[in-house]
Short mmCIF file of C-alpha atoms and ligand atoms in Angstrom, two decimals:
data_model
loop_
_atom_site.label_atom_id
_atom_site.label_comp_id
_atom_site.label_asym_id
_atom_site.label_seq_id
_atom_site.Cartn_x
_atom_site.Cartn_y
_atom_site.Cartn_z
CA MET A 1 125.52 84.20 84.56
CA ALA A 2 122.94 81.67 85.70
CA HIS A 3 119.36 82.92 85.61
CA VAL A 4 117.91 83.95 88.95
CA ASP A 5 114.13 83.81 89.25
CA ARG A 6 112.99 87.30 90.13
CA LEU A 7 110.07 85.94 92.10
CA SER A 8 112.35 84.41 94.70
CA ASN A 9 113.08 86.43 97.82
CA VAL A 10 110.45 89.07 97.13
CA ARG A 11 107.40 90.14 99.11
CA VAL A 12 104.08 90.12 97.26
CA LEU A 13 100.72 91.41 98.52
CA VAL A 14 97.67 90.09 96.65
CA PHE A 15 94.29 91.81 97.04
CA GLY A 16 91.74 89.21 95.95
CA GLY A 17 94.17 86.44 96.92
CA THR A 18 91.44 84.38 98.61
CA SER A 19 89.82 83.23 95.37
CA GLY A 20 90.06 82.72 91.63
CA ILE A 21 92.75 84.63 89.77
CA GLY A 22 94.38 86.18 92.86
CA PHE A 23 94.63 82.83 94.64
CA ALA A 24 96.37 81.40 91.55
CA VAL A 25 98.82 84.34 91.53
CA ALA A 26 99.62 83.75 95.22
CA ASN A 27 100.11 80.05 94.50
CA LEU A 28 102.43 80.78 91.54
CA VAL A 29 104.69 83.23 93.37
CA LEU A 30 104.88 80.91 96.40
CA SER A 31 106.12 78.13 94.13
CA LYS A 32 109.01 80.45 93.18
CA GLY A 33 110.07 81.28 96.74
CA SER A 34 108.24 84.56 97.36
CA GLN A 35 106.74 85.68 100.62
CA VAL A 36 103.02 86.21 100.08
CA ILE A 37 100.34 88.13 101.91
CA ILE A 38 96.78 87.57 100.71
CA SER A 39 93.81 89.83 101.39
CA GLY A 40 90.04 89.44 101.03
CA SER A 41 86.97 90.90 102.69
CA LYS A 42 86.66 88.48 105.62
CA GLN A 43 89.33 87.21 107.99
CA ALA A 44 87.82 83.70 108.35
CA LYS A 45 88.07 83.05 104.59
CA VAL A 46 91.53 84.64 104.48
CA ASP A 47 92.69 82.23 107.23
CA ASP A 48 91.21 79.22 105.38
CA LYS A 49 93.00 80.15 102.15
CA VAL A 50 96.29 80.80 103.95
CA ALA A 51 96.02 77.28 105.43
CA LEU A 52 95.22 75.83 101.99
CA LEU A 53 98.26 77.50 100.42
CA GLN A 54 100.45 76.35 103.30
CA SER A 55 99.26 72.77 102.69
CA TYR A 56 100.60 72.99 99.09
CA TYR A 57 104.09 73.97 100.32
CA PRO A 58 104.63 72.09 103.60
CA SER A 59 108.34 72.95 103.79
CA ASN A 60 107.60 76.67 103.56
CA PRO A 61 107.83 78.50 106.91
CA ALA A 62 104.45 79.84 108.07
CA SER A 63 105.83 83.39 107.94
CA ASN A 64 106.09 83.11 104.13
CA ILE A 65 102.32 82.94 103.71
CA THR A 66 100.09 85.21 105.75
CA GLY A 67 96.79 87.02 105.27
CA HIS A 68 94.86 90.07 106.44
CA ALA A 69 91.27 91.06 105.67
CA VAL A 70 90.10 94.47 104.51
CA ASP A 71 86.56 95.02 103.27
CA LEU A 72 87.16 97.21 100.23
CA LEU A 73 83.43 98.05 100.05
CA ASP A 74 83.75 99.95 103.34
CA THR A 75 84.43 103.17 101.44
CA PRO A 76 84.25 105.63 104.38
CA ASN A 77 87.04 103.65 106.13
CA LEU A 78 88.93 102.59 103.00
CA GLU A 79 92.00 104.80 103.35
CA LYS A 80 92.27 104.19 107.09
CA ASN A 81 91.85 100.42 106.75
CA LEU A 82 94.30 100.13 103.84
CA THR A 83 96.86 102.24 105.70
CA ALA A 84 96.48 99.94 108.73
CA LEU A 85 96.96 96.90 106.48
CA PHE A 86 100.11 98.35 104.89
CA ASP A 87 101.50 99.31 108.31
CA THR A 88 100.89 95.77 109.60
CA VAL A 89 102.31 93.84 106.66
CA THR A 90 105.40 96.05 106.36
CA GLU A 91 105.91 96.45 110.13
CA GLN A 92 105.45 100.26 109.81
CA GLY A 93 107.50 100.37 106.63
CA GLN A 94 110.50 98.40 107.91
CA LYS A 95 109.87 95.35 105.68
CA LYS A 96 108.90 96.85 102.35
CA LEU A 97 106.84 95.12 99.69
CA ASP A 98 108.15 94.43 96.16
CA HIS A 99 104.90 93.74 94.36
CA ILE A 100 101.22 94.47 94.80
CA VAL A 101 98.68 92.55 92.73
CA PHE A 102 95.06 93.65 92.68
CA THR A 103 92.42 91.15 91.52
CA ALA A 104 89.71 91.99 94.07
CA GLY A 105 86.25 92.35 92.58
CA ASP A 106 82.89 92.22 94.33
CA ALA A 107 79.78 90.63 92.81
CA LEU A 108 79.22 92.47 89.54
CA THR A 109 76.63 95.26 89.65
CA LEU A 110 75.66 95.80 86.04
CA PRO A 111 72.74 98.23 85.90
CA LYS A 112 71.11 98.24 82.49
CA VAL A 113 70.77 101.26 80.23
CA ASP A 114 66.96 101.34 80.66
CA ASN A 115 66.98 101.78 84.44
CA VAL A 116 70.47 102.88 85.51
CA THR A 117 70.53 105.73 88.06
CA THR A 118 73.29 108.12 89.06
CA GLU A 119 73.67 106.07 92.27
CA SER A 120 73.63 102.56 90.75
CA ALA A 121 76.09 103.72 88.07
CA MET A 122 78.76 104.29 90.72
CA LEU A 123 78.51 100.97 92.61
CA GLY A 124 80.89 99.03 90.36
CA PHE A 125 83.64 101.61 90.88
CA LYS A 126 84.00 101.11 94.64
CA VAL A 127 86.19 98.01 94.83
CA ARG A 128 87.55 97.99 91.27
CA LEU A 129 88.58 101.68 90.99
CA GLN A 130 88.52 103.40 94.38
CA ALA A 131 90.62 100.74 96.13
CA PRO A 132 93.45 100.79 93.51
CA VAL A 133 93.38 104.62 93.63
CA ILE A 134 94.05 104.63 97.38
CA ILE A 135 96.64 101.86 97.03
CA GLY A 136 98.37 104.07 94.44
CA LYS A 137 98.37 106.91 96.95
CA LEU A 138 99.95 104.66 99.59
CA ILE A 139 102.60 103.39 97.15
CA HIS A 140 103.42 107.03 96.34
CA THR A 141 104.36 107.72 99.98
CA GLY A 142 107.44 105.52 99.45
CA LYS A 143 106.89 104.07 102.91
CA TYR A 144 105.54 100.65 101.98
CA VAL A 145 106.92 99.65 98.56
CA THR A 146 110.57 99.82 97.44
CA THR A 147 110.83 102.79 95.05
CA ALA A 148 112.58 101.05 92.13
CA PRO A 149 111.78 99.35 88.78
CA SER A 150 112.05 96.02 90.59
CA SER A 151 108.71 96.93 92.24
CA SER A 152 105.31 96.73 90.59
CA PHE A 153 101.61 97.28 91.02
CA THR A 154 99.38 95.19 88.75
CA VAL A 155 95.63 95.75 88.42
CA THR A 156 92.96 93.74 86.62
CA GLY A 157 90.70 94.72 83.73
CA GLY A 158 88.68 92.67 81.26
CA THR A 159 87.84 92.24 77.58
CA ASN A 160 84.40 93.81 78.10
CA THR A 161 86.09 97.21 78.17
CA LYS A 162 86.96 96.83 74.49
CA LYS A 163 84.20 94.44 73.40
CA PRO A 164 81.21 94.78 75.73
CA MET A 165 78.63 92.02 75.83
CA LYS A 166 75.02 93.22 75.58
CA GLY A 167 73.97 94.75 78.89
CA TRP A 168 77.58 95.33 80.06
CA PHE A 169 77.90 99.06 79.39
CA MET A 170 78.61 99.82 83.05
CA GLY A 171 81.15 96.97 83.22
CA ALA A 172 82.88 98.54 80.21
CA SER A 173 82.81 101.86 82.08
CA PHE A 174 84.56 100.72 85.24
CA GLY A 175 86.90 98.48 83.25
CA ALA A 176 88.01 101.50 81.19
CA SER A 177 88.40 103.57 84.36
CA ILE A 178 90.91 101.15 85.89
CA GLU A 179 92.81 100.94 82.60
CA GLY A 180 93.14 104.74 82.47
CA CYS A 181 94.04 104.82 86.15
CA MET A 182 96.80 102.25 85.48
CA ARG A 183 98.39 104.41 82.76
CA GLY A 184 98.18 107.52 84.93
CA LEU A 185 99.71 105.75 87.91
CA ALA A 186 102.50 104.36 85.71
CA VAL A 187 103.48 108.00 85.11
CA ASP A 188 102.92 109.22 88.66
CA LEU A 189 104.48 106.28 90.54
CA ALA A 190 107.57 105.73 88.33
CA PRO A 191 110.05 104.17 88.88
CA VAL A 192 107.57 101.75 90.49
CA ARG A 193 105.97 99.99 87.51
CA VAL A 194 102.19 99.85 87.04
CA ASN A 195 100.43 97.51 84.59
CA MET A 196 97.15 95.73 83.97
CA VAL A 197 96.16 92.19 83.11
CA GLN A 198 93.19 91.73 80.79
CA PRO A 199 91.73 88.29 81.45
CA GLY A 200 89.22 86.67 79.11
CA MET A 201 86.77 84.20 80.61
CA ILE A 202 88.59 82.46 83.44
CA ASP A 203 87.04 79.54 85.29
CA THR A 204 86.69 81.06 88.77
CA GLU A 205 84.04 81.52 91.45
CA ILE A 206 82.82 84.82 89.97
CA LEU A 207 82.38 83.24 86.53
CA GLN A 208 80.52 80.26 88.01
CA LYS A 209 78.13 82.74 89.67
CA PHE A 210 77.63 84.50 86.33
CA PHE A 211 77.07 81.18 84.52
CA SER A 212 74.53 80.00 87.11
CA GLN A 213 71.82 82.26 85.60
CA PHE A 214 71.97 80.39 82.26
CA PRO A 215 71.00 76.83 81.28
CA ALA A 216 73.90 74.35 81.02
CA GLU A 217 73.79 74.22 77.19
CA THR A 218 74.07 78.01 76.96
CA VAL A 219 77.08 77.89 79.29
CA GLU A 220 78.77 75.21 77.15
CA GLN A 221 78.09 77.31 74.05
CA MET A 222 79.55 80.42 75.73
CA LYS A 223 82.72 78.52 76.68
CA LEU A 224 83.07 77.14 73.18
CA THR A 225 82.50 80.40 71.31
CA HIS A 226 84.00 82.88 73.79
CA GLY A 227 87.36 83.15 72.03
CA LEU A 228 89.38 81.47 69.30
CA LEU A 229 90.49 78.43 71.28
CA GLY A 230 87.21 76.62 71.98
CA THR A 231 87.74 76.79 75.72
CA ILE A 232 88.15 79.23 78.59
CA GLY A 233 91.17 79.91 80.78
CA GLU A 234 92.19 78.38 84.09
CA PRO A 235 93.32 80.75 86.85
CA SER A 236 96.82 79.22 86.61
CA ASP A 237 97.00 80.34 82.95
CA VAL A 238 96.27 84.02 83.53
CA ALA A 239 98.48 83.97 86.66
CA GLU A 240 101.45 83.74 84.28
CA ALA A 241 100.58 87.21 82.91
CA TYR A 242 100.87 88.71 86.40
CA ALA A 243 104.18 86.88 86.87
CA TRP A 244 105.59 88.46 83.69
CA LEU A 245 104.56 91.94 84.81
CA MET A 246 106.26 91.39 88.18
CA ARG A 247 109.47 89.91 86.73
CA ASP A 248 110.20 92.20 83.78
CA ARG A 249 111.72 95.41 85.14
CA ASN A 250 111.26 97.20 81.83
CA VAL A 251 107.49 96.92 81.51
CA THR A 252 105.22 99.70 82.73
CA GLY A 253 101.95 101.29 81.62
CA THR A 254 100.92 98.30 79.56
CA VAL A 255 98.15 95.74 79.27
CA ALA A 256 98.91 92.02 79.24
CA ALA A 257 96.06 90.04 77.72
CA SER A 258 95.30 86.40 78.51
CA ASP A 259 91.94 86.32 76.80
CA ASN A 260 91.72 83.38 74.38
CA GLY A 261 91.82 85.84 71.47
CA ARG A 262 88.32 87.04 72.34
CA LEU A 263 88.80 90.44 70.67
CA LEU A 264 89.50 88.72 67.32
CA LYS A 265 86.44 86.50 67.50
CA GLY A 266 83.86 87.61 64.91
N1 NAP B 301 86.95 85.26 85.91
C1 NAP B 301 86.77 85.94 84.81
O1 NAP B 301 86.30 85.42 83.81
C2 NAP B 301 87.17 87.40 84.74
C3 NAP B 301 87.29 87.98 83.48
C4 NAP B 301 87.66 89.33 83.39
C5 NAP B 301 87.84 90.06 84.54
N2 NAP B 301 87.69 89.46 85.76
C6 NAP B 301 87.89 90.28 86.95
O2 NAP B 301 89.02 89.84 87.63
C7 NAP B 301 88.86 90.07 89.03
C8 NAP B 301 89.09 88.75 89.77
O3 NAP B 301 88.13 87.84 89.33
P1 NAP B 301 88.06 86.33 89.83
O4 NAP B 301 87.45 85.59 88.70
O5 NAP B 301 89.33 85.90 90.42
O6 NAP B 301 86.91 86.50 90.98
P2 NAP B 301 86.70 85.72 92.37
O7 NAP B 301 87.15 84.32 92.28
O8 NAP B 301 85.27 85.99 92.73
O9 NAP B 301 87.65 86.53 93.37
C9 NAP B 301 87.34 87.83 93.75
C10 NAP B 301 88.24 88.25 94.88
O10 NAP B 301 87.88 89.58 95.27
C11 NAP B 301 87.76 89.64 96.67
N3 NAP B 301 86.74 90.60 97.08
C12 NAP B 301 85.46 90.67 96.67
N4 NAP B 301 84.83 91.65 97.32
C13 NAP B 301 85.73 92.20 98.16
C14 NAP B 301 85.68 93.25 99.12
N5 NAP B 301 84.54 93.92 99.36
N6 NAP B 301 86.79 93.54 99.83
C15 NAP B 301 87.93 92.85 99.62
N7 NAP B 301 88.05 91.86 98.73
C16 NAP B 301 86.96 91.53 98.02
C17 NAP B 301 87.31 88.24 97.06
O11 NAP B 301 87.66 88.01 98.40
P3 NAP B 301 86.60 87.43 99.50
O12 NAP B 301 85.68 86.49 98.80
O13 NAP B 301 87.51 86.79 100.48
O14 NAP B 301 85.93 88.65 100.00
C18 NAP B 301 88.12 87.38 96.12
O15 NAP B 301 89.39 87.13 96.64
C19 NAP B 301 87.45 90.65 89.20
O16 NAP B 301 87.51 92.04 89.23
C20 NAP B 301 86.75 90.19 87.92
O17 NAP B 301 85.67 91.03 87.58
C21 NAP B 301 87.38 88.15 85.88
C1 NAG B 302 110.52 81.98 102.26
O1 NAG B 302 110.71 83.35 101.94
C2 NAG B 302 112.08 83.75 101.93
C3 NAG B 302 112.11 85.24 101.66
O2 NAG B 302 111.40 85.55 100.45
C4 NAG B 302 112.84 82.95 100.86
O3 NAG B 302 114.19 83.28 100.88
C5 NAG B 302 112.66 81.48 101.11
O4 NAG B 302 113.24 80.76 100.04
C6 NAG B 302 111.18 81.11 101.20
N1 NAG B 302 111.06 79.70 101.53
C7 NAG B 302 110.54 78.83 100.67
C8 NAG B 302 110.53 77.40 101.12
O5 NAG B 302 110.09 79.14 99.59
C1 NAG B 303 66.42 97.03 86.08
O1 NAG B 303 65.92 96.18 85.06
C2 NAG B 303 66.35 94.81 85.18
C3 NAG B 303 65.83 94.07 83.97
O2 NAG B 303 66.16 94.76 82.78
C4 NAG B 303 65.84 94.23 86.48
O3 NAG B 303 66.34 92.90 86.62
C5 NAG B 303 66.31 95.08 87.64
O4 NAG B 303 65.74 94.60 88.84
C6 NAG B 303 65.92 96.54 87.43
N1 NAG B 303 66.54 97.31 88.48
C7 NAG B 303 65.92 98.34 89.05
C8 NAG B 303 66.72 99.07 90.10
O5 NAG B 303 64.79 98.69 88.76
C1 NAG B 304 115.63 97.36 81.88
O1 NAG B 304 115.68 97.16 83.30
C2 NAG B 304 116.97 96.87 83.79
C3 NAG B 304 116.82 96.56 85.28
O2 NAG B 304 116.11 97.58 85.94
C4 NAG B 304 117.91 98.03 83.53
O3 NAG B 304 119.19 97.71 83.96
C5 NAG B 304 117.90 98.33 82.03
O4 NAG B 304 118.66 99.49 81.80
C6 NAG B 304 116.52 98.55 81.51
N1 NAG B 304 116.55 98.67 80.07
C7 NAG B 304 116.03 99.69 79.45
C8 NAG B 304 116.10 99.66 77.95
O5 NAG B 304 115.48 100.62 80.04
C1 NAG B 305 88.79 94.88 108.00
C2 NAG B 305 89.02 96.11 108.78
O1 NAG B 305 90.13 96.41 109.17
N1 NAG B 305 87.97 96.83 109.07
C3 NAG B 305 88.03 98.03 109.91
C4 NAG B 305 87.89 99.28 109.08
O2 NAG B 305 87.74 100.41 109.90
C5 NAG B 305 86.63 100.34 110.77
C6 NAG B 305 86.54 101.68 111.50
O3 NAG B 305 87.72 101.96 112.18
C7 NAG B 305 86.77 99.18 111.72
O4 NAG B 305 85.60 99.09 112.54
C8 NAG B 305 86.89 97.90 110.91
O5 NAG B 305 87.14 96.81 111.76
#
């Protein structure tokens, strides 16, 4: 039987789809004939990125690429706003989603061990842990995502969970929390599959912001020595890891690394 691409004719919602890794995932699945909905914190940027994606695929009907903002830092309204988003994009559950990809991440708050407080310790968990937790709850209702192994929820971690850079102990903490959450949700949401991608350094907006605090030579040195390959990843590279986790109906509760072999680097 001829191979059918499992990313054609599916509906994919990408949190973080307005930038970096999530934008590359949206771009990849669109190229395969998916319907995509992207989300970010502000509607104006969402609309710009929807228009940019549409410009890449001019023959694609406008209904195949849409976008809706939710500010995932608005914790008191998080469940209400996410429920409203899911109701809108699925037309109250009539047009179910097949895949949800979560790459949203706000500017990193990395309090240091010498002056961390109970309050500052929790800031990094808002977008990266609390939002996926509530999305898991909404998937569990069965209203918005087809309850079958063809469906998936993919979250995003990082190599700092296993090999923290100096000063990154809180980043390692929230990274580990989402990894544990992923495994727990894989059990609780089955047969919907839940997995995580572990990116290494990927050349995106958030990395450029991180690099901007260092001199150019230091940045070049970091790129060169980050992993085993003498370079860092493009968003379109790591996007392939998300595509695997969406396509393969036998993979759940696992971590897919696209990290330049950073964990093996001495
Ligand atoms: N790039 C790397 O080297 C790397 C490595 C390991 C892990 N990661 C992690 O991977 C994730 C994606 O990274 P990236 O490099 O693609 O970053 P990015 O280019 O900065 O994209 C981050 C995305 O998150 C969204 N976002 C931020 N705050 C939000 C909020 N309050 N509400 C809703 N959406 C929000 C942004 O949307 P708006 O701007 O539209 O609000 C944007 O779409 C992050 O969690 C990052 O820490 C990245
Ligand atoms: C638009 O989405 C539908 C449903 O997923 C799909 O059948 C169609 O091929 C897509 N169109 C393009 C041009 O990708
Ligand atoms: C904590 O210390 C770092 C430097 O180690 C400094 O940049 C930061 O402003 C301090 N934060 C607080 C809340 O004191
Ligand atoms: C893998 O997934 C396919 C499609 O859902 C299913 O038919 C098959 O039985 C699964 N294989 C195993 C070993 O679970
Ligand atoms: C982006 C979004 O939908 N934000 C809404 C979240 O909920 C509050 C309270 O109802 C609204 O004011 C926001 O507009």
